[in-house]
Short mmCIF file of C-alpha atoms in Angstrom, two decimals:
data_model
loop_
_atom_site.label_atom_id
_atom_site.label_comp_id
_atom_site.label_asym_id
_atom_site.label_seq_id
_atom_site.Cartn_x
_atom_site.Cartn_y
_atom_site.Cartn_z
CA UNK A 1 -31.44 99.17 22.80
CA UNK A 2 -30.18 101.56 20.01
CA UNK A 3 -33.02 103.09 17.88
CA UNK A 4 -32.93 103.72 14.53
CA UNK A 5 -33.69 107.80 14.66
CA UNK A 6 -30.19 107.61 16.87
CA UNK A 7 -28.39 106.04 14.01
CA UNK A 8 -29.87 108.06 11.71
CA UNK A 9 -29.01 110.99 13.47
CA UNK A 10 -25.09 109.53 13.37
CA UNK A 11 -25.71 109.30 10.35
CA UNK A 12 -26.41 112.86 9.34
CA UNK A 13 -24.06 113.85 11.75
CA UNK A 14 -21.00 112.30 9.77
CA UNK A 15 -22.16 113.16 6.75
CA UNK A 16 -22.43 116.87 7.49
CA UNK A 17 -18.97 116.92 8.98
CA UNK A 18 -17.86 115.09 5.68
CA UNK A 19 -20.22 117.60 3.47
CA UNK A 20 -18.59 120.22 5.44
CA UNK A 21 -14.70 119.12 5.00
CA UNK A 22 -15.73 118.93 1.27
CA UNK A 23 -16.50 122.10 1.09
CA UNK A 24 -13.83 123.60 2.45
CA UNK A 25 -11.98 122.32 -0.11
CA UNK A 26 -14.34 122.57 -2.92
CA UNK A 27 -12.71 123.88 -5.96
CA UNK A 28 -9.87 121.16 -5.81
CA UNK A 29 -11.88 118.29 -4.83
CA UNK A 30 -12.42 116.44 -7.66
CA UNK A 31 -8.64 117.25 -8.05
CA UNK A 32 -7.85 115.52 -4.75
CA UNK A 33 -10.07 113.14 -4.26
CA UNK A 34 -7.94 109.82 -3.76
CA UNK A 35 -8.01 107.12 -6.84
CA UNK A 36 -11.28 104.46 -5.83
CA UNK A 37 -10.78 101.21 -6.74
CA UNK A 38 -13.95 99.83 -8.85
CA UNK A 39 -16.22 97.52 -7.21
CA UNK A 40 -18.58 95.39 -9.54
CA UNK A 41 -22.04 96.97 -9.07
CA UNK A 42 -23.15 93.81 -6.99
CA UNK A 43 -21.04 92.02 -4.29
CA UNK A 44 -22.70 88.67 -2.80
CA UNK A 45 -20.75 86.28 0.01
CA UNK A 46 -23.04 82.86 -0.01
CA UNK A 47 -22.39 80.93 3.05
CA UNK A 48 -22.65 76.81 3.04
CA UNK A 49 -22.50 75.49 6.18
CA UNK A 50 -24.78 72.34 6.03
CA UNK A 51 -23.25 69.03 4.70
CA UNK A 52 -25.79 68.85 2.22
CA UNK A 53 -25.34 67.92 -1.15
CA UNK A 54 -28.78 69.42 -2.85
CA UNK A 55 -27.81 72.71 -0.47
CA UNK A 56 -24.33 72.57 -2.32
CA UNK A 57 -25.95 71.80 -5.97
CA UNK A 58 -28.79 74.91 -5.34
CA UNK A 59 -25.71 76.65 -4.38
CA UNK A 60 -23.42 76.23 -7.52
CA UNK A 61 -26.76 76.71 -9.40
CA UNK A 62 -27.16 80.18 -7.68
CA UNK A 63 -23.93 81.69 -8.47
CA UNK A 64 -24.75 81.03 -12.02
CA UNK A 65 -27.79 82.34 -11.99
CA UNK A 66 -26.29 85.49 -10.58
CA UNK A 67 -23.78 85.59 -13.36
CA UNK A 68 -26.16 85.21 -16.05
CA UNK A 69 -28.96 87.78 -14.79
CA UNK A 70 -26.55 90.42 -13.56
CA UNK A 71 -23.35 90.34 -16.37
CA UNK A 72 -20.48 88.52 -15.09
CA UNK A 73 -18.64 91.64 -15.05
CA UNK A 74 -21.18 93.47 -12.66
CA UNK A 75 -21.29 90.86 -9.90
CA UNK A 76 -18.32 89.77 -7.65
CA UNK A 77 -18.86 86.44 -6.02
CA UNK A 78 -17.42 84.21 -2.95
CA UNK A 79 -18.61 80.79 -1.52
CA UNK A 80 -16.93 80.70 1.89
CA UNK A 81 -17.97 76.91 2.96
CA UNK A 82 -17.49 76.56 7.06
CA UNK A 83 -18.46 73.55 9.97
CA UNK A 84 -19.72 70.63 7.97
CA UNK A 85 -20.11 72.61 4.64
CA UNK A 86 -16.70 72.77 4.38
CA UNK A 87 -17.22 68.84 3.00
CA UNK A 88 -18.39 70.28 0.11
CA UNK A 89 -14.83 71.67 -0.71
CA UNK A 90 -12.79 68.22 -0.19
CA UNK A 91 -11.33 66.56 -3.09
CA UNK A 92 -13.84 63.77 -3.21
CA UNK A 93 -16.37 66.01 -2.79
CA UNK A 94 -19.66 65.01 -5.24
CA UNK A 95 -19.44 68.67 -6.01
CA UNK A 96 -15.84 69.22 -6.72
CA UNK A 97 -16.18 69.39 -11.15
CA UNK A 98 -18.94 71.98 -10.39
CA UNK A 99 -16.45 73.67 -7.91
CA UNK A 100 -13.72 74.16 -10.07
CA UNK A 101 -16.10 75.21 -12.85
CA UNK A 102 -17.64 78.28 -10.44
CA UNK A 103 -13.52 79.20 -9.90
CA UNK A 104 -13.00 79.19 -13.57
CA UNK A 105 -16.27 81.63 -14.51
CA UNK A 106 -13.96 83.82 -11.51
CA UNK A 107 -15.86 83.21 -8.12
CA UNK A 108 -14.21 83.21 -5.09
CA UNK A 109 -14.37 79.54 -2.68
CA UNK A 110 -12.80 79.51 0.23
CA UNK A 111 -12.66 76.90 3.39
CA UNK A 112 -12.39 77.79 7.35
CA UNK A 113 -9.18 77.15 8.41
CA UNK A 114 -10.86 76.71 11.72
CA UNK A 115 -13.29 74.34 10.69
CA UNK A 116 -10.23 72.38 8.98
CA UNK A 117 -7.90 72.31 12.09
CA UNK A 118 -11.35 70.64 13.66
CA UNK A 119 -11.60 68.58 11.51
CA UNK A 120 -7.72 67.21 10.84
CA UNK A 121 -8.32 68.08 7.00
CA UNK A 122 -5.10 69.59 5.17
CA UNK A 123 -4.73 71.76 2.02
CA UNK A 124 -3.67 68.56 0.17
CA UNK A 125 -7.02 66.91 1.16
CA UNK A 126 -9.09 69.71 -0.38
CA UNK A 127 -10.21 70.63 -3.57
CA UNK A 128 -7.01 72.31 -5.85
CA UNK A 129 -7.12 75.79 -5.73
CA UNK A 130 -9.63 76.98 -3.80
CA UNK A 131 -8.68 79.34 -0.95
CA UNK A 132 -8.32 80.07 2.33
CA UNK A 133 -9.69 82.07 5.02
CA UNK A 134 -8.90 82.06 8.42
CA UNK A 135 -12.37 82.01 9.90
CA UNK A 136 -15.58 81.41 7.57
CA UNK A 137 -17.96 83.52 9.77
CA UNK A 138 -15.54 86.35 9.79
CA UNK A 139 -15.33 86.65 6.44
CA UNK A 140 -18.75 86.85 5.76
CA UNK A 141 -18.83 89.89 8.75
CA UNK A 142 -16.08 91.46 7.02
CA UNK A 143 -17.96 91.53 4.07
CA UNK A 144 -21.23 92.38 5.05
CA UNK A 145 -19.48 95.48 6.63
CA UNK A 146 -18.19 96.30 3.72
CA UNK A 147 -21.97 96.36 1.78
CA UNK A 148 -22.08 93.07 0.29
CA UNK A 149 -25.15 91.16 0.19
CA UNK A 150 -25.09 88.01 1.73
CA UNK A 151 -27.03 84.58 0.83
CA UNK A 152 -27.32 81.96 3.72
CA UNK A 153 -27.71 78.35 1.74
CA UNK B 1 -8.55 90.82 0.12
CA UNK B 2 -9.81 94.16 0.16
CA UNK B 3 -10.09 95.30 3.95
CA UNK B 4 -11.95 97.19 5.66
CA UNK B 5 -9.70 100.43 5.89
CA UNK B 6 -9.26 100.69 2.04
CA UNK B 7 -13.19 100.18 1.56
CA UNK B 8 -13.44 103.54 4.05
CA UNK B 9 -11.18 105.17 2.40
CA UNK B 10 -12.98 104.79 -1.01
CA UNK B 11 -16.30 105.65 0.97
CA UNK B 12 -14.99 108.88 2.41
CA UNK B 13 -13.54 109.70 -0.82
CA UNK B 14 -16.81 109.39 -2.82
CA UNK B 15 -18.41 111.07 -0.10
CA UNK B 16 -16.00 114.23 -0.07
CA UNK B 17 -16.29 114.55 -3.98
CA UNK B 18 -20.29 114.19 -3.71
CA UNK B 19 -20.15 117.17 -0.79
CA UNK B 20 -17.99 119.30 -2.96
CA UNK B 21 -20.31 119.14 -6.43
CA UNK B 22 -22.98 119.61 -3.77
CA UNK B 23 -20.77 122.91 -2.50
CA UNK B 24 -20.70 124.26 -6.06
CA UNK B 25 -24.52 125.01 -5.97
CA UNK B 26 -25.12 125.20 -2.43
CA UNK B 27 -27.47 127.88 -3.04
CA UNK B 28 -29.68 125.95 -5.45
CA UNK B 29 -29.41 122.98 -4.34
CA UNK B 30 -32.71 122.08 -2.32
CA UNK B 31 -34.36 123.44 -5.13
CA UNK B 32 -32.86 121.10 -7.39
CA UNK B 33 -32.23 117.86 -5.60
CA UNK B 34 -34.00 115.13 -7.67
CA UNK B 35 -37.49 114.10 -6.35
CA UNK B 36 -36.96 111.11 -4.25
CA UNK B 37 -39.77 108.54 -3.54
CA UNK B 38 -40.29 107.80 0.20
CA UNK B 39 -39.44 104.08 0.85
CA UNK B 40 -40.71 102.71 4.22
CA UNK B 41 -38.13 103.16 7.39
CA UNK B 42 -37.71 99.18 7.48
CA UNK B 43 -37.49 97.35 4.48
CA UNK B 44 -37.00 93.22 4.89
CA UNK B 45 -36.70 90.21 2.01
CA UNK B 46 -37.17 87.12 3.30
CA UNK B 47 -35.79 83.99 1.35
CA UNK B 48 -37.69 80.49 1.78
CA UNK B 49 -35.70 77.64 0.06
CA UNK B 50 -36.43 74.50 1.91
CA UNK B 51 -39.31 71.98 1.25
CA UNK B 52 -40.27 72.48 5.08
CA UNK B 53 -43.74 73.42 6.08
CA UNK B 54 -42.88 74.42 9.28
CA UNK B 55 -40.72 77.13 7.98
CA UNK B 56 -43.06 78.32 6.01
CA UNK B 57 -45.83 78.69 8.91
CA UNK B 58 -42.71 80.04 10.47
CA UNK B 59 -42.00 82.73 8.11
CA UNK B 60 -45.86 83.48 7.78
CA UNK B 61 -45.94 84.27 11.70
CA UNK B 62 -43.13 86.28 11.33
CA UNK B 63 -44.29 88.58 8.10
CA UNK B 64 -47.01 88.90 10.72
CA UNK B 65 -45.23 89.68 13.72
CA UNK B 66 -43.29 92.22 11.51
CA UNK B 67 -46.29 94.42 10.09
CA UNK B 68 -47.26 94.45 14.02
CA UNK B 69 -44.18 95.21 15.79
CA UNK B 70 -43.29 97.54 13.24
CA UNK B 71 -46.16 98.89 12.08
CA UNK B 72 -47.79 97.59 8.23
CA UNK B 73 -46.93 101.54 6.99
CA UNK B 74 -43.39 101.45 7.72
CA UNK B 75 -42.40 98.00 6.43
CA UNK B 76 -42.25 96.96 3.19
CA UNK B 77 -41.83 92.99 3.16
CA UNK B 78 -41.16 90.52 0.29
CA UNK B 79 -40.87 86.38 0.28
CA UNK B 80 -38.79 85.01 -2.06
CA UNK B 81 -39.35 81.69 -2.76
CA UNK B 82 -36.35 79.32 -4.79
CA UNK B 83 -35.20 76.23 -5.20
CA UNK B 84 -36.91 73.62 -3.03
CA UNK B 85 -38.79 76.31 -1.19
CA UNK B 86 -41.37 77.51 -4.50
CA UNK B 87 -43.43 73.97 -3.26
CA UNK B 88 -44.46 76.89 -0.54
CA UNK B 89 -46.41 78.58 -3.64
CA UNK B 90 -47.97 75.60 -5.37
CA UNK B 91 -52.12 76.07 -5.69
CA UNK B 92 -52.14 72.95 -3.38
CA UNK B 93 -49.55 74.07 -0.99
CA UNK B 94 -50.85 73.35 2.44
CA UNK B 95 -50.27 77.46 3.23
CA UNK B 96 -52.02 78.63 0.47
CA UNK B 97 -54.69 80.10 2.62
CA UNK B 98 -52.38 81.78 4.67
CA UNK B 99 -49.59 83.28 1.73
CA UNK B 100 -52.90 84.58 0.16
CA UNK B 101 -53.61 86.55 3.73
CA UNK B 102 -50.33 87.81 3.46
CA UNK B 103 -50.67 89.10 0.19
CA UNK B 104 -54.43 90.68 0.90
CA UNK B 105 -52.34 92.17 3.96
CA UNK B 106 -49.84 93.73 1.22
CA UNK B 107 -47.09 91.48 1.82
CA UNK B 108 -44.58 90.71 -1.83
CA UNK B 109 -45.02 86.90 -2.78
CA UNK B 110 -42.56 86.07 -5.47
CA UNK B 111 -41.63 82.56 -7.18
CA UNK B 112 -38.25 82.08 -8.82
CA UNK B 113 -39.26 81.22 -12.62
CA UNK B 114 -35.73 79.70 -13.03
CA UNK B 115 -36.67 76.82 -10.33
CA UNK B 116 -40.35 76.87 -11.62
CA UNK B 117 -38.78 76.03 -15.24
CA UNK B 118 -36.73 73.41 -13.59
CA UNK B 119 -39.65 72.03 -11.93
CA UNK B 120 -41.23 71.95 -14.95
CA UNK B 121 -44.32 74.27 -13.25
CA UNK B 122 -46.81 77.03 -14.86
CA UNK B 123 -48.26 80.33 -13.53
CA UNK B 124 -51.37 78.32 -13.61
CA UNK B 125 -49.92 75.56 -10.87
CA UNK B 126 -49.47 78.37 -8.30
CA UNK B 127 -51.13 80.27 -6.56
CA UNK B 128 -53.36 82.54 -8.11
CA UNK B 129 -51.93 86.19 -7.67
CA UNK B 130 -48.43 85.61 -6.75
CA UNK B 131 -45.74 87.70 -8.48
CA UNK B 132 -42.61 86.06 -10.66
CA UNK B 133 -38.88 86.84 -10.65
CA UNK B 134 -36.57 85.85 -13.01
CA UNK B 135 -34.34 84.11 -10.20
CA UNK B 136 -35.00 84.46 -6.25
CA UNK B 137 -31.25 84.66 -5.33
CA UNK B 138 -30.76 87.79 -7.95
CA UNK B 139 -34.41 89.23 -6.56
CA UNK B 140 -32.41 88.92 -2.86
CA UNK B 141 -28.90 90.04 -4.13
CA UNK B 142 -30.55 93.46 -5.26
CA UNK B 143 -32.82 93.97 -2.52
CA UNK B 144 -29.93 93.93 0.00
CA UNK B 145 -27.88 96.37 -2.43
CA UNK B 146 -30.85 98.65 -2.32
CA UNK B 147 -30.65 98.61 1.28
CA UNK B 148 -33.08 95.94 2.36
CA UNK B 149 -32.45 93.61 5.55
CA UNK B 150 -32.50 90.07 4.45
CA UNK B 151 -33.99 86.71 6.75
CA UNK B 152 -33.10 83.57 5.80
CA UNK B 153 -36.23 81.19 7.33
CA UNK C 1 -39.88 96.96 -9.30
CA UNK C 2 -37.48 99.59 -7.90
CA UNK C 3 -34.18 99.39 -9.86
CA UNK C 4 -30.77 99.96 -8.60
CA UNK C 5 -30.27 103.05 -10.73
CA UNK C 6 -32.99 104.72 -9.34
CA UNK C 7 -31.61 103.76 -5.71
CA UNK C 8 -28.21 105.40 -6.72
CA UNK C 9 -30.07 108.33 -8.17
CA UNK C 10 -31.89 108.47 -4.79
CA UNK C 11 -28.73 108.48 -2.38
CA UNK C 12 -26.81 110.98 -4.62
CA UNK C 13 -29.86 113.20 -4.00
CA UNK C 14 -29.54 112.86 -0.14
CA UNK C 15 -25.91 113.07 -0.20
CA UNK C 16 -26.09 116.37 -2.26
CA UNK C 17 -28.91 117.99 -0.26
CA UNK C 18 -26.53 116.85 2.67
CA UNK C 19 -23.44 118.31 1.26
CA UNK C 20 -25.15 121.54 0.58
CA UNK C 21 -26.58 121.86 3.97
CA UNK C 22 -23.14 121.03 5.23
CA UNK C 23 -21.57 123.46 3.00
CA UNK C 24 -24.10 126.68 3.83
CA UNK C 25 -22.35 126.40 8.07
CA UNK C 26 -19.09 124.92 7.11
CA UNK C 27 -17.28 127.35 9.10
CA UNK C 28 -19.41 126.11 12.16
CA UNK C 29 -19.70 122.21 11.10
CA UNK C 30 -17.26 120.70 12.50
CA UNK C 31 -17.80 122.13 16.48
CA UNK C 32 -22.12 121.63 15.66
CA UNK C 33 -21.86 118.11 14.50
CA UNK C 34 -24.16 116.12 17.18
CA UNK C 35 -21.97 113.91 18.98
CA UNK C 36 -21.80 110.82 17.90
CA UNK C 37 -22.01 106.93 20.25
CA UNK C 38 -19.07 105.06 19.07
CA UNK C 39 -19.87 101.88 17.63
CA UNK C 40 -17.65 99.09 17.30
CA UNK C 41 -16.30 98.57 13.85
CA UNK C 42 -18.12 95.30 13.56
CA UNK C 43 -21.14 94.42 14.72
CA UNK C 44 -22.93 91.32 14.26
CA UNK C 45 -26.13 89.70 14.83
CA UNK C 46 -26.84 85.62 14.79
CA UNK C 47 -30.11 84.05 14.12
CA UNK C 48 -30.53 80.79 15.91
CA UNK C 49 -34.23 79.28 14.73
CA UNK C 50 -33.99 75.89 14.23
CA UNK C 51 -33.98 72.77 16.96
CA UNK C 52 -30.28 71.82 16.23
CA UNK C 53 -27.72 71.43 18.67
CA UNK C 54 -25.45 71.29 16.62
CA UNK C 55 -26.32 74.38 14.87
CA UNK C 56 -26.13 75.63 18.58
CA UNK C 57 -22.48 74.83 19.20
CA UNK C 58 -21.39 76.20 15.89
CA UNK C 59 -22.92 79.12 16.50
CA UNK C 60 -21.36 79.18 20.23
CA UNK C 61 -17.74 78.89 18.29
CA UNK C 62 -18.22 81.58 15.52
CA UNK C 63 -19.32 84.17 18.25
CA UNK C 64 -15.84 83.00 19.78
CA UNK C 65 -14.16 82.96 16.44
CA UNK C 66 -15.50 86.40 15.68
CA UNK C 67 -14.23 88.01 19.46
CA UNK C 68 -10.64 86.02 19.06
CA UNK C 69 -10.38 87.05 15.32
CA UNK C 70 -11.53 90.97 15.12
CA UNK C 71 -11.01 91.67 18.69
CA UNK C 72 -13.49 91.67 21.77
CA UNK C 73 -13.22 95.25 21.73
CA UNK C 74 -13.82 95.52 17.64
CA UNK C 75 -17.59 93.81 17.64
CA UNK C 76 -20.51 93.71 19.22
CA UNK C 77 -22.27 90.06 18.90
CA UNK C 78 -26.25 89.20 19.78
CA UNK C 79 -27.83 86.01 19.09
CA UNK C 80 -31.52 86.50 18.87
CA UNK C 81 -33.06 83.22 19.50
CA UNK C 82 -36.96 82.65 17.69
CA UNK C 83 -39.05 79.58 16.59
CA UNK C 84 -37.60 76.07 17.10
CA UNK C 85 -34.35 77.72 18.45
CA UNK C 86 -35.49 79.37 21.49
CA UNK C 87 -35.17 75.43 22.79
CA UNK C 88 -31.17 76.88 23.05
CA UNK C 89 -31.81 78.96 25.69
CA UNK C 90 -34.31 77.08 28.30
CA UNK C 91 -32.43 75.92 31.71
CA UNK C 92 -32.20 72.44 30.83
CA UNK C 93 -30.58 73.26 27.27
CA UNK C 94 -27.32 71.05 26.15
CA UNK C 95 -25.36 74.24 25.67
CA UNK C 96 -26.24 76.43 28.81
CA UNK C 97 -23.02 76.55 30.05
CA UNK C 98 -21.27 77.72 26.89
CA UNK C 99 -24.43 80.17 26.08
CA UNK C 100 -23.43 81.73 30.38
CA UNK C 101 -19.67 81.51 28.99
CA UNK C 102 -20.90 83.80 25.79
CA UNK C 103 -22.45 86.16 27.92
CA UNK C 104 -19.53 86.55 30.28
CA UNK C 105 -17.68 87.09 27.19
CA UNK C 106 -19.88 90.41 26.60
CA UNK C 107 -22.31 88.57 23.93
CA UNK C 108 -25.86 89.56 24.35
CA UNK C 109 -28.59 86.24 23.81
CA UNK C 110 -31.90 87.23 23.35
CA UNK C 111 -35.23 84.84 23.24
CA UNK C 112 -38.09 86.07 20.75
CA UNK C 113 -41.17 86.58 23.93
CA UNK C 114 -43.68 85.67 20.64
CA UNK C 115 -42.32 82.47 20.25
CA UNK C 116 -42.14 81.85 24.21
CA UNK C 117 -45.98 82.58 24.49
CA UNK C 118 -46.50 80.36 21.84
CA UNK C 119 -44.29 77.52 23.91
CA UNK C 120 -45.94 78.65 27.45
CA UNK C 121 -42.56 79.05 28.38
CA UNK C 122 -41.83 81.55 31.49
CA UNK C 123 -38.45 83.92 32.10
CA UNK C 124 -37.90 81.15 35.41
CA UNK C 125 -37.86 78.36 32.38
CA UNK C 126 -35.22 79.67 30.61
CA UNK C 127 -30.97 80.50 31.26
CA UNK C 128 -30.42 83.24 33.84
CA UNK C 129 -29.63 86.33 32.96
CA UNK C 130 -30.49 86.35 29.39
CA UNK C 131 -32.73 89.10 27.54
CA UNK C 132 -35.13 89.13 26.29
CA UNK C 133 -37.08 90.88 22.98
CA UNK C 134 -40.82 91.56 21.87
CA UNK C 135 -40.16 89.46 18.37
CA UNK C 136 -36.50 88.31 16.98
CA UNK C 137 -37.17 88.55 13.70
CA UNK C 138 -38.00 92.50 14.11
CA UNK C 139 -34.14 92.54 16.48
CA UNK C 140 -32.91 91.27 13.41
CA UNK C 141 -34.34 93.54 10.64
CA UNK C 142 -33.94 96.59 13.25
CA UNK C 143 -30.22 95.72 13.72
CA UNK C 144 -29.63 95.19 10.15
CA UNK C 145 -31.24 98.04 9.15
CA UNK C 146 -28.72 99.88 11.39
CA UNK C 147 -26.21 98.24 9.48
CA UNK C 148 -25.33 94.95 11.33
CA UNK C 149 -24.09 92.09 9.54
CA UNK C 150 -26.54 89.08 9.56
CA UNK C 151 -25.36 85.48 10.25
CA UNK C 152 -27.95 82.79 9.99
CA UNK C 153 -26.88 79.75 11.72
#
């Protein structure tokens, strides 16, 4: 198994080769250094994959929470909903006014598109306007890679 | 959606501008690097939301198992208990005994005062010690920013 | 409680002692940098803990998902398997076949040997060929320390 003084040491070791490259080219670098897009402070992927309605409600409670405690404008948000939480994004879902309320304060939703083909459920039968991804679970990998935090319902 | 290459590329270029301001004062610059507090090598939140006292004995083995695998000195470990998971905390909860040997063993116990307000609870219906957050999923959100691995019981 | 500004202020202090230390041998850095073990870009460890078979099979098809979706070659997958869930990996288990099919597919399952004491269970009791470790929940905070994802099933 990989310790962690052998990541650390990768670690160190790409940084130096990246503290090094920098200063080779040190008195243009703030010159060149490419345009970063902003990222809200805070980044948080929420995953529902229960069909449970008090999991959904605790859920839609959450992201509001986050909102309020953190600034709307410091936190980016998704719900990715996958196996039997994806129930929670059909159109008679219990949930659905609370849904489309989360997408208009701007957080993400999105449904597997695996889960759906399993489960014979179209675009037409979900929720309006939430998207799509093409597998819930990847998503959330993809994100996690990319530093957000992630919240298991 | 962002992928994975642009969020490198934004990482590398913050990176290369950080290693050329640190170029400008090489010299000086271990003299003047900012004192920085030593957190513990492992760092772990762990989130208890369910009404279910086998998780909870579940995630008290594991705190356990943690500080002895580890070591107690080089993990710092908080629970975070929301939604229906702060009946863990209640004075009668029937793992009081044991949360309060987690604490004595310098374990972070925290309730999530936005449930507790919706539960209509005190400070005095809990536990006597534990600590208060404003919201569990926020307390979770930044620990995992800051770094910290996250278990969801 | 440690706030995210004085995290940032923390890492910018690294990075710039790094930077500097890169910058005082950048003529050197590039053929001294330790060699580094590739990684996969994506790596990913799943948490089975709970007595659910269906929980089991959805974690069976994300781990495919994940290999058909990023690539085999792109991630490396474990499912560490603790508490109630360690019931997935004993001989007579509902999903052996698909859990011998995972690790064909390169997947590494591991069974938490706490939780096994604690369920008298013996290697001979469980699936051949899997691994195992000391405690899961320490595999999981020492993975995602090294900056696995974290999927809790």
């Amino acid at each position: 198994m990989k310790n962690i003084s052998d990541t650390r040491r990768a670690m160190m070791a790409r940084s130096m080769a990246l503290a090094a490259a920098g200063a080779l080219s040190a008195g243009a670098a703030s010159a060149r250094a490419a345009p970063v897009k902003a990222a809200t402070p805070f980044r948080v992927a929420f995953q529902v994959s229960d069909a449970d309605q008090k999991k959904w409600s605790l859920t839609l409670n959450n992201v509001k929470n986050a909102q309020d405690d953190l600034g709307a404008a410091n936190v980016t948000i998704e719900i990715v909903c996958y196996g039997p939480g994806v129930a929670m994004l059909k159109a008679e879902s219990e949930v659905a006014n609370r849904v489309q309320e989360a997408m208009q304060a701007g957080i993400g939703v999105y449904a597997c598109q695996n889960t759906m083909r399993g489960m014979h459920l179209q675009a037409e039968d979900m929720i309006d306007k939430i998207g799509f991804v093409p597998a819930g679970v990847v998503e959330l990998i993809k994100r996690q890679t990319e530093g957000w935090a992630y919240i298991r319902s």
